[in-house]
Structures are given as C-alpha cells and as structure tokens.
Tab-separated table of C-alpha atoms in Angstrom:
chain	number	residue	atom	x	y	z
A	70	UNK	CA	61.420	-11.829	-65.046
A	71	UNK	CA	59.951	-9.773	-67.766
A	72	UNK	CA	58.967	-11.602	-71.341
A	73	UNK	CA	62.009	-11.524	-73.794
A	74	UNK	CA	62.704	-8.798	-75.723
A	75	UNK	CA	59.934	-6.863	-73.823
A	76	UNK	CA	60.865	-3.072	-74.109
A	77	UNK	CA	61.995	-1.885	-70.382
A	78	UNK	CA	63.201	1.045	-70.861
A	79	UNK	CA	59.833	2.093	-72.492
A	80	UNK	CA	58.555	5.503	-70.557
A	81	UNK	CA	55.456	6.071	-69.304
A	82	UNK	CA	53.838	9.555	-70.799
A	83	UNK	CA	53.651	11.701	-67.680
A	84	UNK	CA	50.120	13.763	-69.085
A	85	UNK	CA	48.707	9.859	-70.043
A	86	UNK	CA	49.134	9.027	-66.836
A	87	UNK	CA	47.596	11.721	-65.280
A	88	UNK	CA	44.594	11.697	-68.104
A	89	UNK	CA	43.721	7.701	-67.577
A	90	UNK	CA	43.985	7.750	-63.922
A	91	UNK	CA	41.863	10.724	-63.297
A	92	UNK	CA	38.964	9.451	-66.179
A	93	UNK	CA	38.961	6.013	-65.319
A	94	UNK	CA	38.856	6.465	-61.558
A	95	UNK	CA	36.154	9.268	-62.135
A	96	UNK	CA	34.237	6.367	-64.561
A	97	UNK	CA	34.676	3.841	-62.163
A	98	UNK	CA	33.296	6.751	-59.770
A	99	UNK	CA	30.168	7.548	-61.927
A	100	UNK	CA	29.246	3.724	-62.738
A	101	UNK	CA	28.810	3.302	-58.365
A	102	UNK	CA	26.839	6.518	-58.310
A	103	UNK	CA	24.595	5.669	-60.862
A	104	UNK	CA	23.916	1.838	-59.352
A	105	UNK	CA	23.256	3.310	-55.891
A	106	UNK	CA	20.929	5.804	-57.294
A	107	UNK	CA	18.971	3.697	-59.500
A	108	UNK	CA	18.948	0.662	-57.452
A	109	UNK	CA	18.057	-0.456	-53.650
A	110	UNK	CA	18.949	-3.130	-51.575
A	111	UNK	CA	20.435	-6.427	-52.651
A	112	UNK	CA	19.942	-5.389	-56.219
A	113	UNK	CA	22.518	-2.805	-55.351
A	114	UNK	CA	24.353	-5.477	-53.347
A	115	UNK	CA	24.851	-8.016	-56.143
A	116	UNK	CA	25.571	-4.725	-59.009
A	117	UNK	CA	28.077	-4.098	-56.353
A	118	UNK	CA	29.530	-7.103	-55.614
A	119	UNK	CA	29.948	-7.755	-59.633
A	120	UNK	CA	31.682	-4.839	-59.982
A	121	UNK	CA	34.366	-6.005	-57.537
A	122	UNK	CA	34.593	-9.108	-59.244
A	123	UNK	CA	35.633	-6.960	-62.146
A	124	UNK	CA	38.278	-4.481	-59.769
A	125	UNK	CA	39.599	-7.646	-58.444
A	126	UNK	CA	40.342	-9.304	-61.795
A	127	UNK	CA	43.231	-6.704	-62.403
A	128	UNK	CA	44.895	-9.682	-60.835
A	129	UNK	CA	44.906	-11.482	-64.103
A	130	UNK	CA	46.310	-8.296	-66.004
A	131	UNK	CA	50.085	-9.500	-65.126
A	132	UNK	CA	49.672	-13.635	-66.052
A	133	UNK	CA	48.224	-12.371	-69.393
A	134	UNK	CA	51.059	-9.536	-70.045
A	135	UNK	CA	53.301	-11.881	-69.373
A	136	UNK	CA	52.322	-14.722	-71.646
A	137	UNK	CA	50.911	-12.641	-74.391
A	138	UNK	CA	53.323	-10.152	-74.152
A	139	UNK	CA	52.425	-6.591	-73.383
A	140	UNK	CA	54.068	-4.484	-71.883
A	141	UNK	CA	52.841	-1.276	-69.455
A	142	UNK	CA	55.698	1.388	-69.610
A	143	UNK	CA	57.587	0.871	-66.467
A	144	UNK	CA	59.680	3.998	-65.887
A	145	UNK	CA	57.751	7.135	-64.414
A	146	UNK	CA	54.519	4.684	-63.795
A	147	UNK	CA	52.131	4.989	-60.754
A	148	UNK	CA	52.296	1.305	-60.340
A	149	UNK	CA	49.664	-0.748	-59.012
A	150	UNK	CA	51.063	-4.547	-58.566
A	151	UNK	CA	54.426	-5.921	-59.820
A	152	UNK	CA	54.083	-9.775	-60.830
A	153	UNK	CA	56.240	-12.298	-63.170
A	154	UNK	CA	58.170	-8.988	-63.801
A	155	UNK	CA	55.452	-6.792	-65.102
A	156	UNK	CA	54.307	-3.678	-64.108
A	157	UNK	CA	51.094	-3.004	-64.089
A	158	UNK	CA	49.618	0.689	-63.891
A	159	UNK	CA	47.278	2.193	-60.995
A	160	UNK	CA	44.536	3.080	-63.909
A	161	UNK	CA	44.263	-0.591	-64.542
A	162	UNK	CA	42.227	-1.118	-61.659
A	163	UNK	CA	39.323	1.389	-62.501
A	164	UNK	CA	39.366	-0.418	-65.857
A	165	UNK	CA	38.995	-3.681	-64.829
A	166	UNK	CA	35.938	-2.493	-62.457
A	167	UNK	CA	34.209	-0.246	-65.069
A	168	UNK	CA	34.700	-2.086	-68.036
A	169	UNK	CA	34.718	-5.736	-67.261
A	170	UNK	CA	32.535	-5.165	-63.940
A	171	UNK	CA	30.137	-2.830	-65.666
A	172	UNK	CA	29.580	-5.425	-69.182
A	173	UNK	CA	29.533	-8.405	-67.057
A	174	UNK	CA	26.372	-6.762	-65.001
A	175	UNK	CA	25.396	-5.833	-68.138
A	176	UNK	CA	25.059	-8.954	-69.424
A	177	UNK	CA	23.253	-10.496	-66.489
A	178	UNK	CA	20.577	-8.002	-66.689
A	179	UNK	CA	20.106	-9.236	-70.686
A	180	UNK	CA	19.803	-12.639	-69.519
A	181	UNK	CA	17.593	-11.814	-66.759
A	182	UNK	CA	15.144	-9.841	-69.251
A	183	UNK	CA	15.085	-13.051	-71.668
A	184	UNK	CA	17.979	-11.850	-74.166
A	185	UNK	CA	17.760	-14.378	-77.306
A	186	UNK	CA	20.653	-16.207	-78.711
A	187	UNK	CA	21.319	-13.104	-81.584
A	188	UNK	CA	20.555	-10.794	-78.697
A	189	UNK	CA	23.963	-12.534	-76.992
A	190	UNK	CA	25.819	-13.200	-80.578
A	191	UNK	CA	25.745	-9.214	-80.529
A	192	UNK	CA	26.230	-8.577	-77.299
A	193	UNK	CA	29.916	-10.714	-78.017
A	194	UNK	CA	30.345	-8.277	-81.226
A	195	UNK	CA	29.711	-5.097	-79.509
A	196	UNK	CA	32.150	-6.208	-76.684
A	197	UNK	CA	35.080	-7.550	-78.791
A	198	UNK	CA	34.530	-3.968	-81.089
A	199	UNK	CA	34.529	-1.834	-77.712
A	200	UNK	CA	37.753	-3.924	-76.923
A	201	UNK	CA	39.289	-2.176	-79.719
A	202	UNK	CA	38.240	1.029	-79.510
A	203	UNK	CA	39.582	1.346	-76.147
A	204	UNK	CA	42.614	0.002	-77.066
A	205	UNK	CA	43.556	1.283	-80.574
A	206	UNK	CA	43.717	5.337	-79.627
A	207	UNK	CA	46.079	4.555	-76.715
A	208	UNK	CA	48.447	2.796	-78.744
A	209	UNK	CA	48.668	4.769	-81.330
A	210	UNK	CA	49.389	7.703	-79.067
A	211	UNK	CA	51.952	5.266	-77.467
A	212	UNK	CA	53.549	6.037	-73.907
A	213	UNK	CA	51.403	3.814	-71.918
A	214	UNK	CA	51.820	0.762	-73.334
A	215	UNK	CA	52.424	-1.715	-76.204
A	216	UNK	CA	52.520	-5.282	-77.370
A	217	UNK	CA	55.519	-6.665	-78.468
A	218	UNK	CA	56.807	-9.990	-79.894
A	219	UNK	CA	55.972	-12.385	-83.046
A	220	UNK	CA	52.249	-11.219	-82.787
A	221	UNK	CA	49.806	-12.674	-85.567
A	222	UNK	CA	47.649	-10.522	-87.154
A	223	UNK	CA	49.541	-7.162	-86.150
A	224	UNK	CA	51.320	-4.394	-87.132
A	225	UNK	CA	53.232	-2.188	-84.504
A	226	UNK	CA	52.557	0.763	-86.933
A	227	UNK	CA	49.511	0.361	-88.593
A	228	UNK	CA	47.616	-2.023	-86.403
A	229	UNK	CA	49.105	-2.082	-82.626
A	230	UNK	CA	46.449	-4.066	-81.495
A	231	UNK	CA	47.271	-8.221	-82.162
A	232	UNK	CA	43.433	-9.239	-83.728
A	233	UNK	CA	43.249	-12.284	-81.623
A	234	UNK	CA	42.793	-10.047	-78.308
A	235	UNK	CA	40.266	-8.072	-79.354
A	236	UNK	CA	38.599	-12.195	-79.975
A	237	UNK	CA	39.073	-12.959	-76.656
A	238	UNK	CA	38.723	-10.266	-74.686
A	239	UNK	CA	34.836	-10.239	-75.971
A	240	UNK	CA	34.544	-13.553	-74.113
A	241	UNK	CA	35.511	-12.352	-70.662
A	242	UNK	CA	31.846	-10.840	-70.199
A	243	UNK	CA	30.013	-13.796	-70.549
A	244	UNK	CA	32.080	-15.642	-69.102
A	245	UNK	CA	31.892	-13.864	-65.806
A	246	UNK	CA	28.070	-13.431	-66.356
A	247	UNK	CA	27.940	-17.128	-66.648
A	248	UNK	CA	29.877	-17.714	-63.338
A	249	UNK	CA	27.523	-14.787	-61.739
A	250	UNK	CA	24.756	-16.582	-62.848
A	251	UNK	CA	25.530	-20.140	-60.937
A	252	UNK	CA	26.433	-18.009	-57.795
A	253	UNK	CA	23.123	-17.295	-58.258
A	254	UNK	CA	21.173	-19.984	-58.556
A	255	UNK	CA	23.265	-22.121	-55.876
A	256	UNK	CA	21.623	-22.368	-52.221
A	257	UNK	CA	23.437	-20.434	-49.660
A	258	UNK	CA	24.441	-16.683	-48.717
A	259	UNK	CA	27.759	-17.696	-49.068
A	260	UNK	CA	27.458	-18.847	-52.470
A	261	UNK	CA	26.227	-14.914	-53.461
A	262	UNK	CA	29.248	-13.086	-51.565
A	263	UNK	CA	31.495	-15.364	-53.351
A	264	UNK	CA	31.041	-13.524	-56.723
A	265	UNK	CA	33.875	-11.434	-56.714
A	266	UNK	CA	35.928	-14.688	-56.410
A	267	UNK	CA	33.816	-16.396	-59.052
A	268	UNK	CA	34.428	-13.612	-61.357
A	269	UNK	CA	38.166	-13.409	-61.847
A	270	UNK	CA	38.202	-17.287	-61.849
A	271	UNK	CA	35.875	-17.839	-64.638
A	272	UNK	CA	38.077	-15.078	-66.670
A	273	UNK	CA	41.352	-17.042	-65.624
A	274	UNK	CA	39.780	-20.249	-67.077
A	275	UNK	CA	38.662	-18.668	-70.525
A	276	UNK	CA	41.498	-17.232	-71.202
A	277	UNK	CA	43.730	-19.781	-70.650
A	278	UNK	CA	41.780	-21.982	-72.493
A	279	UNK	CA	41.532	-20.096	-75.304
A	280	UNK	CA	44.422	-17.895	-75.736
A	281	UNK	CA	46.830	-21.310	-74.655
A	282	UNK	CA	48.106	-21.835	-78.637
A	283	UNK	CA	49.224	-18.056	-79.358
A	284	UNK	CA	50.723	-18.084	-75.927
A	285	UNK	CA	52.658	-21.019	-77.152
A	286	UNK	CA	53.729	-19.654	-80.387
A	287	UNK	CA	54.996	-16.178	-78.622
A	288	UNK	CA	56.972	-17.957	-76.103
A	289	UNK	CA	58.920	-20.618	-78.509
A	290	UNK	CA	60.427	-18.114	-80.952
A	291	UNK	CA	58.173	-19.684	-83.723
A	292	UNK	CA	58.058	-18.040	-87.633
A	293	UNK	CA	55.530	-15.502	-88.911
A	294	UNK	CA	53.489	-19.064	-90.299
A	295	UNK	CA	53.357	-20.592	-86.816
A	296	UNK	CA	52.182	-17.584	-85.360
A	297	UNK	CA	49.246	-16.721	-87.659
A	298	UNK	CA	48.250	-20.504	-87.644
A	299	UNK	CA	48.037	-20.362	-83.686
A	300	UNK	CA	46.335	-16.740	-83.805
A	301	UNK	CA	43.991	-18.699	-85.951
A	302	UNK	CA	43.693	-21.229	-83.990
A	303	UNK	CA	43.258	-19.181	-80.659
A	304	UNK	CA	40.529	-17.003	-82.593
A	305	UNK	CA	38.553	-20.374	-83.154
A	306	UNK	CA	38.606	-21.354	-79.926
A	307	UNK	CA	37.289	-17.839	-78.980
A	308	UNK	CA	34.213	-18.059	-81.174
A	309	UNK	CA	33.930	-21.849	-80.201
A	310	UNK	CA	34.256	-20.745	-76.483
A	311	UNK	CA	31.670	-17.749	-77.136
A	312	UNK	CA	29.173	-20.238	-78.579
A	313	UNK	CA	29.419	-22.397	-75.755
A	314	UNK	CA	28.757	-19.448	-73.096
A	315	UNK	CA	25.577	-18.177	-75.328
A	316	UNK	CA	24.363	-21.771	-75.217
A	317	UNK	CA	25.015	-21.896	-71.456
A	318	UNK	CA	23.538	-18.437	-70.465
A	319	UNK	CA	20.506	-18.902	-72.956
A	320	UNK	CA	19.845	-22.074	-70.615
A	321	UNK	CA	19.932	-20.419	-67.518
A	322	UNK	CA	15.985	-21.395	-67.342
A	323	UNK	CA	15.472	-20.995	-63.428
A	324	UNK	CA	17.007	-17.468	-63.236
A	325	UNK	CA	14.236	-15.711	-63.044
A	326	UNK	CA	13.445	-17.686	-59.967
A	327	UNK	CA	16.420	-18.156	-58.477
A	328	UNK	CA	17.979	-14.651	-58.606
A	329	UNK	CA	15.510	-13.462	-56.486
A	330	UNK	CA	15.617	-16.181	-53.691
A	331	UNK	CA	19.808	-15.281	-53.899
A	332	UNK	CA	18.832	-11.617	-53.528
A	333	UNK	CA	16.365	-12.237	-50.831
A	334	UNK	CA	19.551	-13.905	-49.104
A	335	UNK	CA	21.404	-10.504	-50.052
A	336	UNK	CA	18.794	-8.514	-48.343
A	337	UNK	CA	18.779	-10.849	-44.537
A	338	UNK	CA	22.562	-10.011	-44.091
C-alpha cells in the first residue's frame, strides 16, 4: 500500500513524460558512448560495470518513496516497477545509471588520481547542490512528481524539495565509490563482476542509516517540532556519514596497485 495521505490521483504531465524519458535515455545514451570511445578494455569494463551498479539501484527508488514519502504521479505514467505501492517511472532508470552511475565513476577516478580530503569535502558539496538542481525545476513545474507529508525543512510552494534529501543524496556517490573500491582491491574475478551488486547495497545501507530518524518522524504522525528535530538529526548523520566515507576513500592506500591487478582480471575474461 501507498504511504498515507500520498496523492493518487496525482497525473502524470503527458509532454514531461515524453521530455525526461527521451533526455535521460539519450544521457544515459551519450555517457556509454563517450566511455567506449575514450576508454579500452577492462577500463571500459569496470566504467561499465559501475554504471550498472547505478541502473540497477532504481531498485531502491520505491523503499525510499515509500518511507520518505514521494510520490511519482501514477495515472498516465510509463511505469517501470510497482513496489510497496509506488509507482515508479520508466525515466528513473536512465537517472539512476547517468547520475548515480556516472558520479560514482567519477569519484573513483578522483581517488585513483590522489584526490585530497577538501578535494572529496567538495566533491560531497557539488553532489548534494547538483541533487537540487535536478530536482527543484521539476517540482516546481509539477506533474511528475512530489513529496508529500510532515516534511522538515520544506515548503510545497516555495521550497518542494525537503533539505534533508538533498543531505543525503550527496552521500550515495561515495558511498558506492567506497564499495567499488573494495571490489577492487579484493582477490578474485568474481569479486570485480560483483560491482553492480555492491553498488546498490552500499546505497541501501547509507541511506537507511542515515535517513532512519526522518523516516520515523514521517511515518508516526509527529508535530512540525519532531519533524525538524529528526530532519536535523538525519542531516547530522549525513555529514557524520560523509566524513566517515572521505576518511575511508582517502585511505584507500593500495589502490593504485590493486585496481590494476582487478583490471588485469577484467581483461583474462
């Protein structure tokens, strides 16, 4: 079942549709071009490979409408996956392999060059500010989708997009560089190919464990107070959570051996 109060009979803009499916599928398009051009052999492999692991973390999308409550206009969608009673659009899934896929590679190539702590710090700004400026045009349009709920720190009219996303959503990066990363630098083909796994599972885990006291709030009917506290609280963790990643990439000290012993395996298959 849908989330409470979560607006069902919300209608999905017919020319939105149309307008995200076609760009982000032509994105998602132009992002594999440009890796197979620019890059050979496993180095194309594993770009590949972590650009699944972004596709297949769509997969999350639903868990995370449904606990943080958004909602992806339902009548008149080209729908991708129904779960726990949301709908989740076709245009998701070039999303979640562009934009997750394509920062999390990102991000492993910044590591792999010797990125510095500030170099990371940034890297976490940029993301969360990308975050909303993805977001913030599309709802204010509206017809594709919107948050609903107690929210903290948002304003279905001036600012549709709840602040503590945006907080988290800038994790999901390095947290799936991190988990690329140990693929990596474990022994064994197997341990490479598993990356698209790795990748939705380290996003499942940050999220959860950051986003677990708004989620609370939103589903307990708790006051205005008690929501901002735990949007507080969830932002914390975020920033906690980010320094923790940081710290863990920065320390990835045998990558720039590793990697290429886990390409070489890329290359022998």
């Amino acid at each position: 079942m849908p989330a409470p109060d979560a607006p069902v009979t919300m209608v999905m803009s017919s020319a939105a549709q149309w307008l995200f499916t076609v760009a982000h599928f032509a994105v998602a398009a132009a992002v594999t071009v440009w890796v197979l051009r620019h890059w050979r052999g496993a180095q194309a492999r594993l770009a590949l490979l972590v650009l699944a692991g972004g596709g297949i973390s769509v997969l999350a999308e639903p868990l995370f409408d449904r606990l943080g409550m958004i909602w992806h206009a339902s009548v008149g969608q080209w729908t991708l996956l129904v779960m726990y009673g949301h709908h989740i659009p076709l245009w998701m899934l070039p999303v979640y392999y562009w934009f997750i896929g394509g920062q999390t590679l990102f991000v492993v190539q910044r590591v792999r060059a010797g990125a510095r702590v500030a170099d990371l710090w940034r890297l976490y700004g940029l993301f969360c500010v990308m975050d909303f400026l993805l977001e913030l045009p599309i709802l204010y349009i509206g017809g594709v989708y919107t948050y609903f709920g107690n929210q903290p720190f948002w304003s279905r009219t001036w600012f549709p997009l709840p602040g503590w996303y945006a907080a988290l959503n800038g994790l999901l990066p390095l947290a799936a560089a991190a988990a690329v990363l140990l693929m990596l630098s474990l022994k064994g083909r197997g341990h490479v190919w598993s990356i698209p796994l790795a990748i939705p599972m380290a996003i499942f885990a940050v999220y959860a464990a950051t986003a677990w006291p708004v989620w609370a709030a939103l589903n307990s009917n708790a006051g205005r107070v008690v929501s901002d506290l735990c949007g507080t609280l969830t932002i914390a963790l975020g920033v906690f959570t980010a320094y923790l990643l940081i710290t863990m990439l920065r320390r990835e000290a045998p990558v720039e051996v590793t990697v290429p012993e886990a390409m070489q395996q890329l290359v022998s298959v």
